Short mmCIF file of C-alpha atoms and ligand atoms in Angstrom, two decimals:
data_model
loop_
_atom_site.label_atom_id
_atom_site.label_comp_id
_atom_site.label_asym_id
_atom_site.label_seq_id
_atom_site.Cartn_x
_atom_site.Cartn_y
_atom_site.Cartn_z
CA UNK A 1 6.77 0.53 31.05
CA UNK A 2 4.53 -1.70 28.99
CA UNK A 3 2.84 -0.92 25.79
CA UNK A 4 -0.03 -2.68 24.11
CA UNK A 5 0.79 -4.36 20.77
CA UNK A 6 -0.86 -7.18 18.48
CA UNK A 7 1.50 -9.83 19.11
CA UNK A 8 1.48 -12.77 16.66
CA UNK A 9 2.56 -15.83 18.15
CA UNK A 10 3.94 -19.38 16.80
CA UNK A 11 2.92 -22.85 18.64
CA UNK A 12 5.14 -25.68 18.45
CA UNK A 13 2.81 -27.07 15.83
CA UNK A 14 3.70 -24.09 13.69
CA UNK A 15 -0.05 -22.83 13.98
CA UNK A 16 0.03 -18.67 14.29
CA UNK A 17 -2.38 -16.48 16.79
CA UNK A 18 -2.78 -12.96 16.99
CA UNK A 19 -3.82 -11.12 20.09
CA UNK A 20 -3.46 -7.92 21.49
CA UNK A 21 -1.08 -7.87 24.71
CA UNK A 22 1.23 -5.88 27.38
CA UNK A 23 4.77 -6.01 25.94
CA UNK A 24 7.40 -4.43 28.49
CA UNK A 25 9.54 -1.59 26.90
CA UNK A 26 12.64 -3.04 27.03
CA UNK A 27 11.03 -5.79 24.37
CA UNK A 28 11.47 -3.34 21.39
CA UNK A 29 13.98 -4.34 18.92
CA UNK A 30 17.17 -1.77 18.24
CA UNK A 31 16.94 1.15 16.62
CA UNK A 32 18.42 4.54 17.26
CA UNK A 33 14.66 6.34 17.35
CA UNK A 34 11.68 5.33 19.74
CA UNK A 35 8.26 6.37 18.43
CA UNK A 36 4.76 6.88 20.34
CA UNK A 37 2.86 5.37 17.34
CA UNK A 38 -0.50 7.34 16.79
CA UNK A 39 -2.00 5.27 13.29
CA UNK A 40 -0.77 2.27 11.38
CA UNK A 41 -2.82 0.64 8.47
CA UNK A 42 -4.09 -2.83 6.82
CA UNK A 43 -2.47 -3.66 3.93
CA UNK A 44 -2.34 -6.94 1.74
CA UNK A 45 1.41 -7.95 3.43
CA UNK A 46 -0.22 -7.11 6.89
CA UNK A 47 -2.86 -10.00 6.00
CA UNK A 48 -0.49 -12.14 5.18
CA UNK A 49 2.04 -11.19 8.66
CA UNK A 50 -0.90 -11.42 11.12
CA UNK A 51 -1.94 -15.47 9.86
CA UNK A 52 0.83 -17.79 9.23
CA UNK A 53 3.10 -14.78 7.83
CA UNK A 54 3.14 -16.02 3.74
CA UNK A 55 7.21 -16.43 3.57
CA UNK A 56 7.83 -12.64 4.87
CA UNK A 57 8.11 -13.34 8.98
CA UNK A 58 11.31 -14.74 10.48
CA UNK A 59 11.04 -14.74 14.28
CA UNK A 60 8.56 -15.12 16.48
CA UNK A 61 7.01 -13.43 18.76
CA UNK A 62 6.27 -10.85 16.01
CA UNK A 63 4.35 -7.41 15.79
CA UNK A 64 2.78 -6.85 12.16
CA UNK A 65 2.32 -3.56 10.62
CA UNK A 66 3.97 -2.33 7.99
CA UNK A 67 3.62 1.21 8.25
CA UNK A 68 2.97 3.69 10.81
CA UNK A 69 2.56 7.51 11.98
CA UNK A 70 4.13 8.61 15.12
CA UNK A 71 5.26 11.24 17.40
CA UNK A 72 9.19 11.10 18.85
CA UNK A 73 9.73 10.01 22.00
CA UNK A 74 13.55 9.60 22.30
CA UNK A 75 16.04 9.82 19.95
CA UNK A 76 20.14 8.78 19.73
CA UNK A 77 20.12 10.16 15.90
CA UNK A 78 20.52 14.43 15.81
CA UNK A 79 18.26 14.09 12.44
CA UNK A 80 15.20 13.64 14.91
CA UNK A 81 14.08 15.18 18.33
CA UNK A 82 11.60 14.62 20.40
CA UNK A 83 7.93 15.81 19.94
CA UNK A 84 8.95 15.71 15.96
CA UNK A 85 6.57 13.71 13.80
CA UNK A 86 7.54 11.24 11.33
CA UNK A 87 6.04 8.65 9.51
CA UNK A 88 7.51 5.32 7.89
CA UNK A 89 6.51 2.84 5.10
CA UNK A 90 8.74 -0.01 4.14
CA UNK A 91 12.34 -1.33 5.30
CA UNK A 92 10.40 -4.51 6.16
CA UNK A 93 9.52 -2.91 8.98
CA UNK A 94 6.33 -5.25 10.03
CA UNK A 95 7.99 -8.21 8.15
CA UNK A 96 11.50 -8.76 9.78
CA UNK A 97 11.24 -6.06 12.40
CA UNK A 98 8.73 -5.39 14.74
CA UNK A 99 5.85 -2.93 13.26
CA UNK A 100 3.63 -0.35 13.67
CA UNK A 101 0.81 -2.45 15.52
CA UNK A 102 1.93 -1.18 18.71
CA UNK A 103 1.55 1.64 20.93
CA UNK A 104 5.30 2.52 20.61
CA UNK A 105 8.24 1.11 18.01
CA UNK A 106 11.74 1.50 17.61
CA UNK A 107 13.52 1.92 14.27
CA UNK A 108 16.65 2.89 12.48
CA UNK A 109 16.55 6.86 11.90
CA UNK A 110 17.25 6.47 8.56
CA UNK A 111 13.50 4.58 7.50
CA UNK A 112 11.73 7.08 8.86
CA UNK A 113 10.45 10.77 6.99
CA UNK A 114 9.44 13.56 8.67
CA UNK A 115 5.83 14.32 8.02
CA UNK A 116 4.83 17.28 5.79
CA UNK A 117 3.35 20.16 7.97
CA UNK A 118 0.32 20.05 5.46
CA UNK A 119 -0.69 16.10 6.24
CA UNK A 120 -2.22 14.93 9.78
CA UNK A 121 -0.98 11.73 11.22
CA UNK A 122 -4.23 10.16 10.47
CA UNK A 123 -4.00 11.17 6.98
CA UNK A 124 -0.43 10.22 6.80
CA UNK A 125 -1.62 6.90 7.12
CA UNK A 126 -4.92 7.18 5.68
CA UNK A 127 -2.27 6.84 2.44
CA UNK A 128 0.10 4.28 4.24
CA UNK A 129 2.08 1.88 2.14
CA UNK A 130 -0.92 1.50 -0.05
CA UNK A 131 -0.84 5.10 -1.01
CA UNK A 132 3.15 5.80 -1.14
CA UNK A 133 3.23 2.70 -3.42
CA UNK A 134 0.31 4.26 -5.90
CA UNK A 135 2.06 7.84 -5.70
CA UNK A 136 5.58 5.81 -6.92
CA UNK A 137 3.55 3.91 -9.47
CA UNK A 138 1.76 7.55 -10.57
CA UNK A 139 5.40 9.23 -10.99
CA UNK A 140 6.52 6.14 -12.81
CA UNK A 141 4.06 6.36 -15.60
CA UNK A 142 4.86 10.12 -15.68
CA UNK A 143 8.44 9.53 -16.14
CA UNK A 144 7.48 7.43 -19.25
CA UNK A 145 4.57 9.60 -20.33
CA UNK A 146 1.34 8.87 -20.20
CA UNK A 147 -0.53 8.11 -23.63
CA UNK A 148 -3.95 9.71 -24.88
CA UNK A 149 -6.68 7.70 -23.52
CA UNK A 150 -8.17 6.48 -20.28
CA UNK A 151 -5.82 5.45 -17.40
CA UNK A 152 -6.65 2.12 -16.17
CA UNK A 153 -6.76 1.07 -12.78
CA UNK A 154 -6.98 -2.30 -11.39
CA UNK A 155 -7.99 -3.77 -7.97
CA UNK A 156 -10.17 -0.27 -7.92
CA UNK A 157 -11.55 -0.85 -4.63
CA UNK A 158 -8.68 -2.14 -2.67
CA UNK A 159 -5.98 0.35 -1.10
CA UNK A 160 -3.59 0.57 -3.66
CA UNK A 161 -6.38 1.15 -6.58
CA UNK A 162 -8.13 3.61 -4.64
CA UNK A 163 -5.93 6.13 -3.94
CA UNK A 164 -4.64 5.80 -7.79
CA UNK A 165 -7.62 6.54 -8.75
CA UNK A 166 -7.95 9.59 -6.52
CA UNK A 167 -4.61 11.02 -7.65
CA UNK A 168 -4.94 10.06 -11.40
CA UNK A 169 -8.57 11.78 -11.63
CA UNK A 170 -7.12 14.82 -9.34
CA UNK A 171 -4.13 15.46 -11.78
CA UNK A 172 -6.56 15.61 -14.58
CA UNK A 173 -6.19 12.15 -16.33
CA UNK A 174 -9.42 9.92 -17.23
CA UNK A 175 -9.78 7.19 -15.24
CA UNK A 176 -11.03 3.56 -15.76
CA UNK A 177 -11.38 1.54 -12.45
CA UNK A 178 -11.59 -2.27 -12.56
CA UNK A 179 -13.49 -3.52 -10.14
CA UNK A 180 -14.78 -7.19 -9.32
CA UNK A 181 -17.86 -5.28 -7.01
CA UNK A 182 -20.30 -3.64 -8.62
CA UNK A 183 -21.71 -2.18 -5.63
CA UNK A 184 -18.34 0.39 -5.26
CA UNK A 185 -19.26 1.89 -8.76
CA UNK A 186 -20.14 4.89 -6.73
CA UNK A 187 -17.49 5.03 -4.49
CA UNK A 188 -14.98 4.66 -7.46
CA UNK A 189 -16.87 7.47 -9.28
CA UNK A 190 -16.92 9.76 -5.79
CA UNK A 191 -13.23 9.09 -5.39
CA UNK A 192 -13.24 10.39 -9.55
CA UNK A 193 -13.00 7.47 -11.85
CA UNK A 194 -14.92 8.34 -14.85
CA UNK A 195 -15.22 4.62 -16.40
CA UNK A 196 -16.37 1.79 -14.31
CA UNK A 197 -15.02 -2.03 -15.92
CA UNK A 198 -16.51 -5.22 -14.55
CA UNK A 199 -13.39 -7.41 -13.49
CA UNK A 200 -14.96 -10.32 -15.74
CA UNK A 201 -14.55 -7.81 -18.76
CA UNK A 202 -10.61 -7.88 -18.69
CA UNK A 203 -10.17 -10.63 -16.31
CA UNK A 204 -9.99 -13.68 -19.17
CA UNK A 205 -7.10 -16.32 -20.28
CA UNK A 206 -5.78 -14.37 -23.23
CA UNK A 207 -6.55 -15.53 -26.14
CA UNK A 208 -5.11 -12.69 -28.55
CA UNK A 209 -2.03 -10.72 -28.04
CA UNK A 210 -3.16 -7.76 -28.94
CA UNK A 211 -6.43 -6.36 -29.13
CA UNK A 212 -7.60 -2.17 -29.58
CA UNK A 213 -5.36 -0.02 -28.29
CA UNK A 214 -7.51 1.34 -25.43
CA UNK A 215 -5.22 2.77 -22.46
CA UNK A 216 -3.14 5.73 -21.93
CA UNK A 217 -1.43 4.04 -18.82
CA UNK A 218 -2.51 1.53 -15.86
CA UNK A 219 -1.68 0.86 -12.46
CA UNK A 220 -1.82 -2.66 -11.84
CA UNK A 221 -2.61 -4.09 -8.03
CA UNK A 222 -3.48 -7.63 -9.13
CA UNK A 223 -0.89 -9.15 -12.10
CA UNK A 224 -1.79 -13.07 -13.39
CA UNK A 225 -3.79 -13.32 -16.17
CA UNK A 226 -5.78 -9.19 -15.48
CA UNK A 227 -2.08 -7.94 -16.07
CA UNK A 228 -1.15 -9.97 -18.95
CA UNK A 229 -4.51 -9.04 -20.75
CA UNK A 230 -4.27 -5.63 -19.90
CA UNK A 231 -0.87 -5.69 -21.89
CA UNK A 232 -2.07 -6.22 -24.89
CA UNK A 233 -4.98 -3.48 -24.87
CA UNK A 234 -1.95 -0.51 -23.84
CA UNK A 235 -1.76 2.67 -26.44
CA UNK A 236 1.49 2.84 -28.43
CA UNK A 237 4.34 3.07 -26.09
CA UNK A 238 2.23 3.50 -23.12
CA UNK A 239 2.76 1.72 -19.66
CA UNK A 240 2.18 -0.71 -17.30
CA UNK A 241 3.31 0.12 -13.61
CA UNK A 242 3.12 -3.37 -11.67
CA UNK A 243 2.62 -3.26 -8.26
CA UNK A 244 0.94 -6.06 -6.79
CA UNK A 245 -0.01 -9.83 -7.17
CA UNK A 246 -3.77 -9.83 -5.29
CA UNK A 247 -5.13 -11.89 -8.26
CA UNK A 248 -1.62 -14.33 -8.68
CA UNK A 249 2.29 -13.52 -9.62
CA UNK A 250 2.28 -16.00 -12.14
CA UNK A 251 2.24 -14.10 -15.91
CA UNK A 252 0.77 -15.76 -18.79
CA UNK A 253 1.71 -13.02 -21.17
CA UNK A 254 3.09 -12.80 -24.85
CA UNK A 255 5.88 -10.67 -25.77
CA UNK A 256 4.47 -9.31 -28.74
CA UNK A 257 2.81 -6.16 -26.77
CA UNK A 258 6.57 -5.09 -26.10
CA UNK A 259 7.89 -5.71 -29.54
CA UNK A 260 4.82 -4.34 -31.96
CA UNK A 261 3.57 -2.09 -29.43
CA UNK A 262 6.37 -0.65 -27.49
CA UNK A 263 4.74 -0.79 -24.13
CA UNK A 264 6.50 -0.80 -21.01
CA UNK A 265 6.31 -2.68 -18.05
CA UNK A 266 7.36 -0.97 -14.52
CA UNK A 267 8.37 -2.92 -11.73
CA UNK A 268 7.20 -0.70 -8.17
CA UNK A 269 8.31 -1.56 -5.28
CA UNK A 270 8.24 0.67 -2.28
CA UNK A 271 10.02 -1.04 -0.06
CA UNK A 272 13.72 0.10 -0.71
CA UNK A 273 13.35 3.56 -1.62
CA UNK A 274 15.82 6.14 -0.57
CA UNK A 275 15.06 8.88 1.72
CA UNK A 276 15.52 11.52 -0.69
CA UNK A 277 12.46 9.60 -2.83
CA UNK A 278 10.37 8.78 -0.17
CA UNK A 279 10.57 12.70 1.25
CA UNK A 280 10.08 14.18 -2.41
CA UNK A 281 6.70 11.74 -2.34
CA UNK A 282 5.54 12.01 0.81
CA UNK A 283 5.74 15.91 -0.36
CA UNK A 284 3.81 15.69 -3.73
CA UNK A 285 1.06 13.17 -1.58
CA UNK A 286 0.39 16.21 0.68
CA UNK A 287 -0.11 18.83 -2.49
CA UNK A 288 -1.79 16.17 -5.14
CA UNK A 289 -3.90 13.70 -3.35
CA UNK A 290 -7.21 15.85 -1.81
CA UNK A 291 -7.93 15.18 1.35
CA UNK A 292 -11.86 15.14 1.07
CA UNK A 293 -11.31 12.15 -1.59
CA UNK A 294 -8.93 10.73 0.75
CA UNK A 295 -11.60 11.22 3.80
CA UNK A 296 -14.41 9.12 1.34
CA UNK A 297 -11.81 5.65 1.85
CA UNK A 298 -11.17 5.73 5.63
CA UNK A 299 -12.29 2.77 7.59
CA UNK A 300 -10.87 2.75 11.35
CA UNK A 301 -10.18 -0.07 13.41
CA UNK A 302 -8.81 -0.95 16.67
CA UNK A 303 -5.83 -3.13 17.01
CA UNK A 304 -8.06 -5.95 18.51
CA UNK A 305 -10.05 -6.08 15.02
CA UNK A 306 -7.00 -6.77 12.97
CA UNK A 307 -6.87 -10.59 13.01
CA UNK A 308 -10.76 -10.68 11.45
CA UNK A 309 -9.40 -7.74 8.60
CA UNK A 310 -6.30 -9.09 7.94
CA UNK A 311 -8.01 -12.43 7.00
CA UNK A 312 -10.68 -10.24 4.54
CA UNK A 313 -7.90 -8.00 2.95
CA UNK A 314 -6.46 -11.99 1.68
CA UNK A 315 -9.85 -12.06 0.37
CA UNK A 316 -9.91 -9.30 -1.35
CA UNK A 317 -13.02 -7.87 1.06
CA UNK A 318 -11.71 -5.05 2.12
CA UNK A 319 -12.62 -1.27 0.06
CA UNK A 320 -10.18 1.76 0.40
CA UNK A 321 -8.08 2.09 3.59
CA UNK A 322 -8.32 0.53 6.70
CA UNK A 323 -6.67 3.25 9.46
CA UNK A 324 -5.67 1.65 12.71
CA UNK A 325 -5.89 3.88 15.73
CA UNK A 326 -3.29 1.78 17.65
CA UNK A 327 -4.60 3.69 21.01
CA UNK A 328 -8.48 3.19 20.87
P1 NDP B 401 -6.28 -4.74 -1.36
O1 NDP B 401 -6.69 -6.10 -0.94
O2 NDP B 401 -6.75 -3.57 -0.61
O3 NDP B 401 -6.72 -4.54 -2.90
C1 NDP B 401 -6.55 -5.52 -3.88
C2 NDP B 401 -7.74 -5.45 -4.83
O4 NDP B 401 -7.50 -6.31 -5.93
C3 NDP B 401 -9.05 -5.94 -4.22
O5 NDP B 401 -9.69 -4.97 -3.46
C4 NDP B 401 -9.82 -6.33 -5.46
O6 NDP B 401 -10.32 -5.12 -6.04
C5 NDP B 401 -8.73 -6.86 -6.39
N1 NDP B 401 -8.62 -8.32 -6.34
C6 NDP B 401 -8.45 -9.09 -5.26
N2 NDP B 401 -8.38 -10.39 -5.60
C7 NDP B 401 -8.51 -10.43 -6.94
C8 NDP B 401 -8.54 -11.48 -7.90
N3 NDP B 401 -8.41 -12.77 -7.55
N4 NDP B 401 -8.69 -11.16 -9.22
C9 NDP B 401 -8.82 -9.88 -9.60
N5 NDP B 401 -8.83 -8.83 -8.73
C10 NDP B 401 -8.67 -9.12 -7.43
O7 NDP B 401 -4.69 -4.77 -1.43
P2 NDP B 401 -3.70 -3.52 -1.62
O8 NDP B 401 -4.34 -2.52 -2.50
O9 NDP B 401 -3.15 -3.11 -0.31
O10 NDP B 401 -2.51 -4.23 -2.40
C11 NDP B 401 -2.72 -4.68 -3.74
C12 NDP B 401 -1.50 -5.48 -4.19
O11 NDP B 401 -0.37 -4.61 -4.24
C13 NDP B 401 -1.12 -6.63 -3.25
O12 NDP B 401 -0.68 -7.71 -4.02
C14 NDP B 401 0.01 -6.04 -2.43
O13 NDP B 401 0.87 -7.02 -1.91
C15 NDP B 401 0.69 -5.17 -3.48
N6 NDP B 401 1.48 -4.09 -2.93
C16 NDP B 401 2.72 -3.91 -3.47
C17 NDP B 401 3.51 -2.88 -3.05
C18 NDP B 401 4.82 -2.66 -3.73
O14 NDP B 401 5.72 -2.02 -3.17
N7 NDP B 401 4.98 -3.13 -4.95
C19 NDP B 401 3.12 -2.02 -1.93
C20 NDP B 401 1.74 -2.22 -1.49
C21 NDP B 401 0.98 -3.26 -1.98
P3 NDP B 401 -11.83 -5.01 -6.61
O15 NDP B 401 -12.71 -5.53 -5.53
O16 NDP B 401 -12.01 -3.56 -6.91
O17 NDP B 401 -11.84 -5.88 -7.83
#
């Protein structure tokens, strides 16, 4: 039986195209469980896998999508039956294996989580990689305590920022959102940021290594020269949690915020994380993050609009979460 899928293909001049097509069943890499796929979602590395596939692709033909929401359809694993649903970030699922842009995909049992009763698939995904990685970066600065002051939040509008902000300001915490458009001041506020900051306000070559202590804690989607000014304005002892690159992964940063300061820098990655982590997670997403916050960010899209968004997430164009109904 064939199954429709964005399928990125590689010419012999090495130029990629994206297009949605029939792929036959018996197509789907191995993997112990077969999933219907209900939602995936656009995020940065999906951008990057749909054009010429930034260093993360291997083989082609390839199916993007990093992360997806799905129903059981047959299982070889006695962890999963069918009709059960499950959801899965990571693994490099989308990257080396064939993703979640698909009406159906087949994975090892082990990368996949049941869903929590209390989250819809659409929600599930509504969070996606973007919002599993903000949740990690969230329990990371808890782990190392978060300062008095305002939380900071960079890359506000994109995926990652977004729902950060949304669970930050939902815990309690003050929030500061960095943005670089003014026009989402109130859709940062709505989703509960208390402080908007103009990108160009942080977003300088540092010139001092410290400045006023000024942040409880940040979550930081876009590193380069944001992250390494952002060090130097951190509380005593307070942290950074790193998570993404959207404004360049090189660091011009001085050690002194480490050595007079104390502050910490945490490295997220939600790629490998165990199954007991991502279950604990996926459980405190379902309790912490509220749903009519999380509503306020959706965007859907077919799988046939994908090759225009991937190319404006790379941009830096797209706001909040872009949900793809992989059956519309
Ligand atoms: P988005 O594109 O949705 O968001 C990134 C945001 O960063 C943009 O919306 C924009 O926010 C800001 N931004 C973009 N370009 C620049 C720039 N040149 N200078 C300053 N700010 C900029 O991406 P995601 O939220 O999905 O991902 C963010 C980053 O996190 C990516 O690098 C991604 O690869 C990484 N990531 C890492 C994960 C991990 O496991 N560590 C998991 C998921 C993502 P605004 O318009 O508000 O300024």
């Amino acid at each position: 039986m064939a199954f429709n899928a964005l399928v990125v293909e590689k010419d012999s001049d090495g130029r990629t195209n994206a297009s949605v097509k029939p792929v036959e069943e018996d197509r789907l890499p191995d993997g112990d469980v077969t999933v219907s796929v209900a939602f995936s979602t656009l995020n940065y590395k999906d951008g990057l896998c749909i054009g010429p596939g930034g260093g993360l692709v291997r083989d082609y033909p390839h199916v993007p999508g990093i992360d997806f929401a799905g129903t059981v359809e047959a299982s070889d694993d006695g962890r999963y039956r069918p009709g059960d649903r499950v959801v899965l970030t990571g693994w490099r699922v989308g990257e080396v294996h064939w993703g979640g842009y698909a009406q159906k995909a087949r994975v090892r049992a082990d990368w996949l989580v049941p869903l929590p009763p209390e989250l819809d698939m659409r929600h599930a995904m509504a969070v996606g990689t973007a919002g599993f990685t903000a949740m990690l970066a969230v329990m990371a600065l808890e782990s190392n305590g978060i300062k008095d002051g305002p939380v900071l939040v960079t890359g506000a509008a994109g995926g990652v920022g977004s729902v950060g902000v949304a669970i930050l300001a939902a815990l309690g915490h003050e929030v500061a959102a960095v943005t670089g458009r003014p026009e989402a001041e109130d859709y940062l506020r709505g989703l509960g940021a208390s402080r908007i900051v103009a990108r160009e306000e942080i977003d300088r070559t540092v010139k001092r290594p410290l400045e006023g202590e000024t942040w409880g804690g940040c979550i930081d989607a876009v590193g380069g020269e944001m992250l390494a000014r952002v060090l130097g304005q951190m509380r005593y002892g307070a942290s950074v949690a790193a998570v993404g690159l959207a404004g360049g992964a090189s660091l011009p940063a001085s050690v002194i915020p480490f050595l007079l300061r104390g502050v910490n820098l945490l490295g997220i990655d939600s790629v490998m994380q165990p199954f007991d982590n991502r279950k604990r997670l996926w459980e405190r997403i379902a309790t912490d993050l509220p749903m009519d916050r999380l509503e306020a960010m959706i965007q859907m899209a077919t799988l046939e609009e994908l090759p225009r968004l991937g190319s404006d997430i790379l941009q830096g164009k797209v706001k909040g979460r872009v949900v793809v109904d992989v059956n519309a």
